[in-house]
Coordinates of C-alpha atoms in Angstrom, one line a residue:
M5 CA 117.6 71.6 98.2
T6 CA 118.3 73.6 101.4
T7 CA 114.8 74.4 102.8
L8 CA 114.9 77.9 104.0
P9 CA 113.0 78.7 107.5
L10 CA 109.6 80.5 107.5
P11 CA 110.1 84.0 109.2
L12 CA 108.7 84.1 112.9
T13 CA 107.5 87.6 112.8
P14 CA 103.8 88.8 112.6
P15 CA 102.8 91.0 109.8
R16 CA 102.9 94.5 110.8
N17 CA 99.7 96.4 110.6
A18 CA 100.7 99.8 111.3
G19 CA 99.2 102.5 108.8
R20 CA 96.9 99.9 106.9
G21 CA 94.0 100.5 108.7
Q22 CA 93.0 96.8 109.0
T23 CA 90.5 95.6 111.5
R24 CA 91.7 92.2 113.3
R25 CA 88.1 90.9 113.8
A26 CA 87.5 87.4 112.4
A27 CA 84.6 87.3 110.1
H28 CA 83.4 84.5 108.1
A29 CA 81.1 84.1 105.3
R30 CA 80.4 80.7 103.4
L31 CA 78.6 81.6 100.0
T32 CA 76.9 79.0 98.1
A33 CA 74.3 78.5 95.6
A34 CA 71.1 76.9 95.1
A35 CA 70.9 77.2 91.5
A36 CA 73.3 75.7 89.1
V37 CA 75.2 77.7 87.0
P38 CA 76.2 77.1 83.2
L39 CA 80.3 76.1 82.9
F40 CA 82.1 79.0 82.8
A41 CA 85.2 78.9 80.5
A42 CA 88.4 81.3 81.6
A43 CA 88.4 82.2 77.8
C44 CA 85.3 84.0 77.8
A45 CA 86.7 87.3 79.2
G46 CA 89.6 89.5 79.1
G47 CA 91.1 93.2 79.3
S48 CA 91.5 94.6 82.6
G49 CA 90.9 91.7 84.7
G50 CA 89.2 89.0 82.8
L51 CA 90.9 85.8 80.8
A52 CA 91.2 86.0 77.2
G53 CA 91.6 83.4 74.5
A54 CA 95.5 82.8 73.9
G55 CA 95.6 81.8 70.3
D56 CA 97.3 79.1 69.9
Q57 CA 98.2 78.4 73.6
A58 CA 96.2 75.3 74.9
K59 CA 92.6 76.4 75.7
P60 CA 91.9 76.7 79.6
A61 CA 89.8 74.2 81.2
A62 CA 86.3 74.7 82.0
L63 CA 85.6 75.6 85.5
K64 CA 84.1 72.7 87.9
A65 CA 80.6 74.5 88.9
G66 CA 79.8 73.3 92.4
S67 CA 83.6 73.3 93.4
T68 CA 84.5 75.8 96.3
L69 CA 87.4 77.7 97.0
L70 CA 88.9 78.8 99.9
F71 CA 89.9 82.7 100.1
W72 CA 91.6 84.2 102.9
N73 CA 92.4 87.7 104.0
D74 CA 93.8 89.0 107.5
Q75 CA 92.0 92.0 107.0
G76 CA 88.2 92.6 108.1
G77 CA 86.5 95.6 108.7
G78 CA 85.4 96.9 105.3
M79 CA 86.8 94.5 103.1
T80 CA 84.8 91.7 104.6
A81 CA 82.1 93.0 102.8
V82 CA 83.7 93.5 99.5
M83 CA 85.1 89.9 99.6
Q84 CA 81.7 88.4 100.3
D85 CA 80.4 90.6 97.3
W86 CA 83.1 89.5 95.2
A87 CA 82.4 85.9 96.4
K88 CA 78.5 86.2 95.4
R89 CA 79.3 87.7 91.8
F90 CA 81.9 85.0 91.1
Q91 CA 79.6 82.4 92.0
Q92 CA 77.0 83.9 89.8
K93 CA 79.5 84.0 86.9
T94 CA 81.3 80.8 87.1
G95 CA 79.2 78.7 89.0
V96 CA 82.0 78.5 91.5
N97 CA 81.4 78.7 95.2
V98 CA 84.0 81.0 97.6
D99 CA 84.3 80.3 101.0
V100 CA 85.3 83.8 102.3
T101 CA 87.4 84.1 105.8
A102 CA 88.4 87.7 106.6
G103 CA 89.8 89.2 109.3
I104 CA 91.9 86.5 110.3
P105 CA 94.0 86.6 113.5
D106 CA 97.7 85.6 113.4
A107 CA 97.3 85.0 109.4
R108 CA 101.0 84.0 109.4
D109 CA 100.7 80.9 111.8
K110 CA 97.3 80.0 110.2
I111 CA 98.9 80.2 106.8
T112 CA 101.8 78.2 107.9
A113 CA 99.8 75.3 109.8
A114 CA 97.1 75.3 106.9
L115 CA 100.0 74.8 104.2
T116 CA 101.6 72.2 106.7
A117 CA 98.5 70.2 107.0
G118 CA 97.8 70.4 103.5
T119 CA 94.3 72.6 103.7
P120 CA 95.8 75.8 102.6
P121 CA 93.6 78.4 101.1
D122 CA 93.3 78.6 97.1
V123 CA 93.7 82.3 97.1
Y124 CA 95.0 84.7 99.9
R125 CA 96.4 88.1 100.4
Y126 CA 100.4 87.7 100.6
L127 CA 102.7 90.4 102.4
Q128 CA 106.1 90.1 101.6
E129 CA 107.1 91.8 104.9
T130 CA 105.3 88.2 106.7
F131 CA 106.5 86.0 104.1
P132 CA 109.9 87.3 102.1
I133 CA 109.2 86.0 98.5
V134 CA 112.3 84.0 98.7
A135 CA 111.5 81.8 101.5
A136 CA 107.7 82.0 100.0
V137 CA 108.7 80.5 96.8
E138 CA 111.3 77.6 98.4
R139 CA 108.5 76.5 100.5
N140 CA 106.0 76.3 97.5
M141 CA 103.7 78.9 99.2
L142 CA 103.0 80.7 96.2
L143 CA 101.9 79.5 92.4
K144 CA 103.5 80.0 89.3
I145 CA 101.0 82.2 87.4
D146 CA 102.9 83.0 84.2
S147 CA 101.7 80.3 81.8
Y148 CA 97.9 81.3 82.9
V149 CA 99.1 85.3 82.4
K150 CA 100.4 84.2 79.0
R151 CA 97.6 81.7 78.2
D152 CA 95.1 84.0 78.6
K153 CA 96.5 87.3 77.5
Y154 CA 95.7 88.9 80.9
D155 CA 96.7 92.5 80.8
L156 CA 99.3 93.3 83.2
A157 CA 99.9 96.9 81.3
D158 CA 97.8 98.8 83.6
F159 CA 99.5 97.8 86.8
R160 CA 102.9 99.7 88.0
K161 CA 105.7 97.7 86.5
D162 CA 107.3 98.0 89.8
A163 CA 104.5 96.9 91.9
V164 CA 104.3 93.6 89.2
E165 CA 107.9 93.0 90.0
L166 CA 107.4 92.8 93.5
Y167 CA 106.0 89.2 93.0
R168 CA 108.7 88.2 90.2
W169 CA 111.7 85.8 91.6
K170 CA 114.0 84.4 89.7
G171 CA 112.2 85.3 86.1
N172 CA 108.8 83.7 87.1
L173 CA 105.6 85.7 88.6
H174 CA 104.2 84.4 91.8
A175 CA 101.4 87.0 92.5
L176 CA 99.4 89.7 91.2
P177 CA 99.2 93.1 93.2
R178 CA 96.5 94.4 95.2
A179 CA 97.7 98.0 96.3
Y180 CA 100.9 99.8 96.0
G181 CA 101.4 102.2 99.2
L182 CA 103.6 104.8 100.2
Q183 CA 104.3 107.2 103.1
C184 CA 103.0 111.2 103.2
L185 CA 102.1 113.6 105.4
F186 CA 98.8 114.4 106.4
Y187 CA 98.3 117.8 108.2
A188 CA 95.6 120.0 110.0
A189 CA 95.6 123.0 107.1
D190 CA 93.9 125.5 109.6
L191 CA 96.3 125.0 112.3
F192 CA 99.1 125.6 109.8
A193 CA 97.6 128.5 108.6
R194 CA 96.7 129.7 112.0
E195 CA 100.7 129.8 113.0
G196 CA 102.0 130.9 109.8
V197 CA 103.7 127.6 108.8
P198 CA 103.5 127.3 104.7
P199 CA 101.8 124.1 103.2
I200 CA 103.9 121.0 103.1
P201 CA 104.4 120.8 98.9
G202 CA 102.3 118.4 96.9
D203 CA 105.4 118.1 94.7
W204 CA 107.8 115.0 95.2
N205 CA 110.4 116.9 93.5
D206 CA 110.6 119.8 95.7
K207 CA 114.0 120.5 97.2
T208 CA 112.5 123.3 99.9
W209 CA 110.7 120.9 102.2
T210 CA 114.0 119.7 103.8
F211 CA 114.5 117.8 107.2
Q212 CA 115.7 121.1 108.4
K213 CA 112.4 122.7 107.1
F214 CA 110.5 119.9 108.5
T215 CA 111.8 120.2 111.9
E216 CA 111.6 124.1 112.0
A217 CA 107.8 123.8 110.9
S218 CA 107.4 121.2 114.0
Q219 CA 109.2 123.5 116.6
R220 CA 106.5 126.4 115.3
L221 CA 103.5 123.8 115.6
A222 CA 104.3 122.6 119.0
R223 CA 103.0 124.1 122.3
T224 CA 104.3 122.5 125.6
G225 CA 101.7 120.8 127.3
E226 CA 99.1 121.7 124.8
R227 CA 100.2 120.4 121.4
H228 CA 102.8 118.2 119.6
A229 CA 103.9 118.4 116.0
L230 CA 103.4 114.4 115.8
Y231 CA 103.8 111.4 116.4
V232 CA 107.5 109.9 115.7
P233 CA 106.4 106.7 113.6
R234 CA 107.9 103.5 114.9
A235 CA 106.9 100.9 112.3
S236 CA 109.5 100.1 109.9
R237 CA 108.4 101.2 106.6
L238 CA 107.8 105.0 108.3
W239 CA 111.2 105.1 110.4
A240 CA 112.7 103.5 106.9
S241 CA 111.5 106.4 104.9
F242 CA 113.7 109.1 106.9
V243 CA 116.7 106.7 106.1
Y244 CA 115.8 106.5 102.4
S245 CA 115.2 110.2 102.1
N246 CA 118.4 110.8 103.7
G247 CA 120.4 108.9 101.0
G248 CA 120.7 105.9 103.5
A249 CA 119.7 102.3 103.1
L250 CA 118.6 99.7 105.1
V251 CA 120.6 96.9 103.8
K252 CA 123.5 96.0 101.0
K253 CA 122.1 93.8 97.9
N254 CA 123.6 91.7 95.9
A255 CA 122.9 91.5 91.8
D256 CA 119.5 89.5 92.6
G257 CA 118.5 92.1 95.1
L258 CA 119.2 89.9 97.7
A259 CA 120.2 91.4 100.9
T260 CA 123.8 90.6 102.0
G261 CA 124.7 93.1 104.7
I262 CA 123.0 95.6 106.7
A263 CA 123.8 99.5 106.1
L264 CA 121.8 100.9 109.0
H265 CA 125.4 101.6 110.5
E266 CA 126.4 103.9 108.0
T267 CA 126.1 107.9 108.2
P268 CA 122.8 108.7 106.0
A269 CA 120.7 106.1 108.1
V270 CA 122.3 107.1 111.4
E271 CA 121.5 110.8 110.8
A272 CA 118.3 110.2 109.6
L273 CA 117.4 108.0 112.9
Q274 CA 119.3 110.4 115.4
L275 CA 116.7 113.3 113.9
M276 CA 113.8 110.9 114.8
Q277 CA 115.2 110.5 118.3
D278 CA 115.5 114.2 118.6
L279 CA 112.3 115.2 117.4
I280 CA 111.1 113.5 120.8
Y281 CA 114.0 114.6 123.2
K282 CA 115.8 117.5 121.8
H283 CA 113.5 119.5 119.9
N284 CA 110.4 118.3 122.3
V285 CA 107.8 118.3 119.2
A286 CA 106.9 114.8 119.6
P287 CA 105.4 112.8 122.5
T288 CA 107.8 109.9 124.3
P289 CA 106.1 106.5 123.6
P290 CA 104.4 106.4 127.3
E291 CA 103.2 109.6 126.7
E292 CA 101.8 108.9 123.0
R293 CA 100.1 105.6 124.9
Q294 CA 98.2 107.8 126.9
L295 CA 97.1 110.5 124.5
G296 CA 95.8 107.8 122.1
D297 CA 94.7 108.2 118.5
A298 CA 96.5 110.4 116.2
L299 CA 93.4 111.8 114.2
A300 CA 91.2 112.5 117.4
L301 CA 94.3 114.5 118.6
A302 CA 94.4 116.4 115.3
Q303 CA 90.6 117.2 115.3
G304 CA 90.9 118.4 119.0
G305 CA 93.9 120.6 117.7
K306 CA 96.3 118.4 119.6
L307 CA 98.5 117.3 116.7
A308 CA 99.5 118.9 113.8
M309 CA 100.5 116.3 111.2
Q310 CA 100.4 112.7 110.8
I311 CA 103.0 110.5 108.9
T312 CA 101.1 107.2 107.5
N313 CA 100.2 105.9 103.9
P314 CA 97.2 107.2 101.7
G315 CA 94.9 104.5 102.7
G316 CA 94.8 107.1 106.1
N317 CA 92.9 109.6 103.8
A318 CA 89.6 108.2 104.3
R319 CA 89.7 108.8 108.0
W320 CA 90.8 112.2 107.7
R321 CA 88.0 112.9 105.1
S322 CA 85.5 111.6 107.5
T323 CA 86.2 114.0 109.9
G324 CA 85.0 117.6 108.2
M325 CA 88.2 119.1 109.1
A326 CA 90.4 121.1 107.0
Y327 CA 93.4 119.1 106.1
D328 CA 95.8 118.1 103.1
A329 CA 98.6 115.6 102.3
G330 CA 101.8 116.8 101.4
V331 CA 105.3 115.1 100.5
F332 CA 108.0 113.2 102.8
P333 CA 110.7 115.9 103.9
I334 CA 113.9 115.0 102.1
G335 CA 117.5 115.0 103.7
A336 CA 120.8 114.7 102.2
A337 CA 119.3 112.3 99.7
A338 CA 119.4 113.5 95.9
R339 CA 116.0 112.0 95.8
R340 CA 113.2 111.0 98.3
G341 CA 112.7 107.6 99.1
V342 CA 110.0 106.1 101.3
G343 CA 109.0 102.6 102.5
G344 CA 105.9 100.9 101.0
G345 CA 105.3 98.4 98.0
G346 CA 101.6 97.1 99.3
T347 CA 100.3 93.7 99.0
G348 CA 99.3 91.2 96.5
W349 CA 97.0 88.3 95.8
S350 CA 98.3 84.9 95.5
I351 CA 97.4 81.3 94.8
S352 CA 98.9 78.9 97.1
G353 CA 101.3 76.2 95.7
P354 CA 99.5 73.4 96.7
S355 CA 95.9 74.3 95.3
K356 CA 94.1 71.4 94.1
Q357 CA 91.9 73.6 92.3
P358 CA 94.4 76.1 90.0
E359 CA 92.0 76.8 87.1
E360 CA 89.2 78.0 89.6
A361 CA 92.0 79.8 91.8
W362 CA 93.4 81.5 88.5
A363 CA 89.6 82.7 87.3
L364 CA 89.2 84.1 91.3
L365 CA 92.6 86.0 91.1
S366 CA 91.9 87.2 87.7
F367 CA 88.3 88.6 89.0
I368 CA 89.7 90.2 92.1
T369 CA 92.4 91.9 90.7
S370 CA 90.4 93.6 87.7
K371 CA 90.0 97.2 87.1
E372 CA 86.3 96.5 88.5
A373 CA 87.4 94.8 91.7
Q374 CA 90.0 97.4 92.1
L375 CA 87.2 100.2 92.2
D376 CA 85.4 98.2 94.6
E377 CA 88.5 98.7 97.1
L378 CA 88.5 101.9 96.2
A379 CA 85.1 102.5 97.6
E380 CA 85.9 100.6 100.7
G381 CA 88.9 103.2 101.3
S382 CA 91.5 101.4 103.0
T383 CA 94.0 100.7 100.1
T384 CA 96.1 102.8 97.4
P385 CA 95.1 101.7 93.9
V386 CA 97.9 100.0 91.7
R387 CA 96.2 99.9 88.7
I388 CA 97.4 103.3 86.8
S389 CA 94.0 103.9 85.1
I390 CA 92.8 104.2 88.9
S391 CA 95.3 106.0 90.8
T392 CA 95.3 108.7 88.1
S393 CA 91.6 108.8 87.7
Q394 CA 89.4 111.8 88.7
Q395 CA 87.5 109.1 90.6
Y396 CA 90.7 108.9 92.9
L397 CA 92.0 112.4 92.6
T398 CA 89.1 114.8 92.9
P399 CA 87.9 114.0 96.4
L400 CA 89.6 115.6 99.3
P401 CA 92.5 116.6 100.1
K402 CA 93.4 119.1 97.7
N403 CA 97.2 117.4 97.0
A404 CA 95.6 114.1 96.4
R405 CA 98.2 113.7 93.3
V406 CA 100.6 113.2 96.2
F407 CA 99.3 109.8 96.6
A408 CA 99.8 108.8 93.1
D409 CA 102.8 110.7 92.1
G410 CA 104.5 109.4 95.4
Q411 CA 104.4 105.4 94.1
D412 CA 107.5 106.4 91.7
Y413 CA 109.4 106.9 95.1
V414 CA 108.7 103.7 96.9
V415 CA 111.7 101.9 98.2
R416 CA 111.0 98.0 98.4
D417 CA 111.3 95.9 101.8
P418 CA 114.6 93.9 102.1
V419 CA 114.6 90.7 100.7
H420 CA 115.9 87.9 102.6
A421 CA 114.4 84.6 104.0
R422 CA 115.4 86.0 107.5
W423 CA 114.5 89.3 107.6
P424 CA 111.1 89.6 109.3
D425 CA 113.0 87.9 112.3
L426 CA 116.1 90.7 111.9
E427 CA 113.3 93.1 111.6
R428 CA 111.6 92.1 114.8
D429 CA 114.9 92.2 116.5
I430 CA 115.8 95.7 115.0
N431 CA 112.5 97.0 116.2
K432 CA 113.0 95.6 119.8
L433 CA 116.2 97.5 119.6
F434 CA 114.6 100.6 118.8
D435 CA 112.0 100.5 121.3
E436 CA 114.2 99.9 124.2
Q437 CA 117.1 102.3 123.2
L438 CA 116.4 104.6 120.4
W439 CA 112.6 105.6 121.0
T440 CA 113.6 105.7 125.0
G441 CA 116.2 108.2 124.1
Q442 CA 118.7 106.1 126.2
V443 CA 121.2 105.4 123.6
P444 CA 122.2 107.3 120.6
A445 CA 121.4 106.1 117.1
A446 CA 124.9 105.4 116.1
Q447 CA 125.5 102.9 118.9
V448 CA 122.1 101.5 118.3
A449 CA 123.0 100.9 114.7
R450 CA 126.2 99.3 115.4
Q451 CA 124.6 96.8 117.5
I452 CA 122.4 96.1 114.7
R453 CA 125.4 95.6 112.5
D454 CA 126.8 93.3 114.8
L455 CA 123.6 91.1 115.0
A456 CA 122.3 91.5 111.6
D457 CA 125.7 90.7 109.1
P458 CA 126.2 87.4 110.1
I459 CA 122.6 86.4 109.4
L460 CA 122.4 88.1 106.2
K461 CA 125.5 86.8 104.9
Q462 CA 124.1 83.5 105.0
A463 CA 122.8 82.4 101.3

């Protein structure tokens, strides 16, 4: 069997609200807790009995699971609370490590050393599923789902399918993010700019209308309409919403060639460059670095809009300013498309405690656990019962339905073992040529084609 290379690209963190500050907490219990059989719970996240399937093994009280997450910040406390509750319920200790810097390298090193985390946050943009499966980074969980009648129906089907490869399920969804616009509502009203639509089927909020609104909102030397986003899923949203694609795919969904040199993609990328250098509604990258945080500028009336994922809502809401959310603009596409897909929770393939790890995975993907993450505020719910609930939709903004409805328009990242490497090289070309305004989009895209096609055509 051919071993596919692990990608060399660090994970993207733009728009995720991650705090890269390591925080470690070891949670153990002094008192013994009775053995907990996985069959004692069910429904939204517990493990139910499986009829004529083999009974799940009793969990080993006193054993310890390693639980890793590259996210820190508020997620540290959430994970610590989960670990405490899980220990009280099962007698199994959970060693929590959150806010891991260079998580890609640390996970790879731990796997190589034979000491991987039992459960960890899995990002396909860091470890494409085809490579992760080949390297035994992910445990197949179909037998556990079937045995315990774990209910997948409340998860978005497309989110579950992100973690299925060659018919096998390798992880459970944690979040299902997308890209939308947040904007300063009072500023729009003051400048006579209509609110951004909240209906993803709307056909009036076009690239042209978006450009015109940006021109009305920008003031030379005083205010910009927005920052042109340079993270992959964000610039890709312009491509998708203009009817373009990043790659060509085979029947399995595996990338076989680049598509960024085709007309819809080139037009979308050229628009983004023009927003900076032709229309003068967005700062150049050096100016952006000087200006600093986008939301702080919006609070000060110096920025009108921000393109980001729904995880940004907690920060916008915390400002107390009048704001709303709206759909991504549409170009030549018949239907909008936005980058996203979120992240998952997985069990490492070599875990020596698969039963205990599965019990923890079931626990942290339950409806109750996702409500904990909803309260923390940095994720986009993947359970339908939560993403469509009043608890999620009632708080600001007015158009909060944009978040849940937009999940229907997500386009998954390209699937190829070498995609993270190529993505790094594409973004390097963009940083050097496209975002500096030195080279037109068509010329940059041809360079990408010549670079990427030979690699993507490899099995």
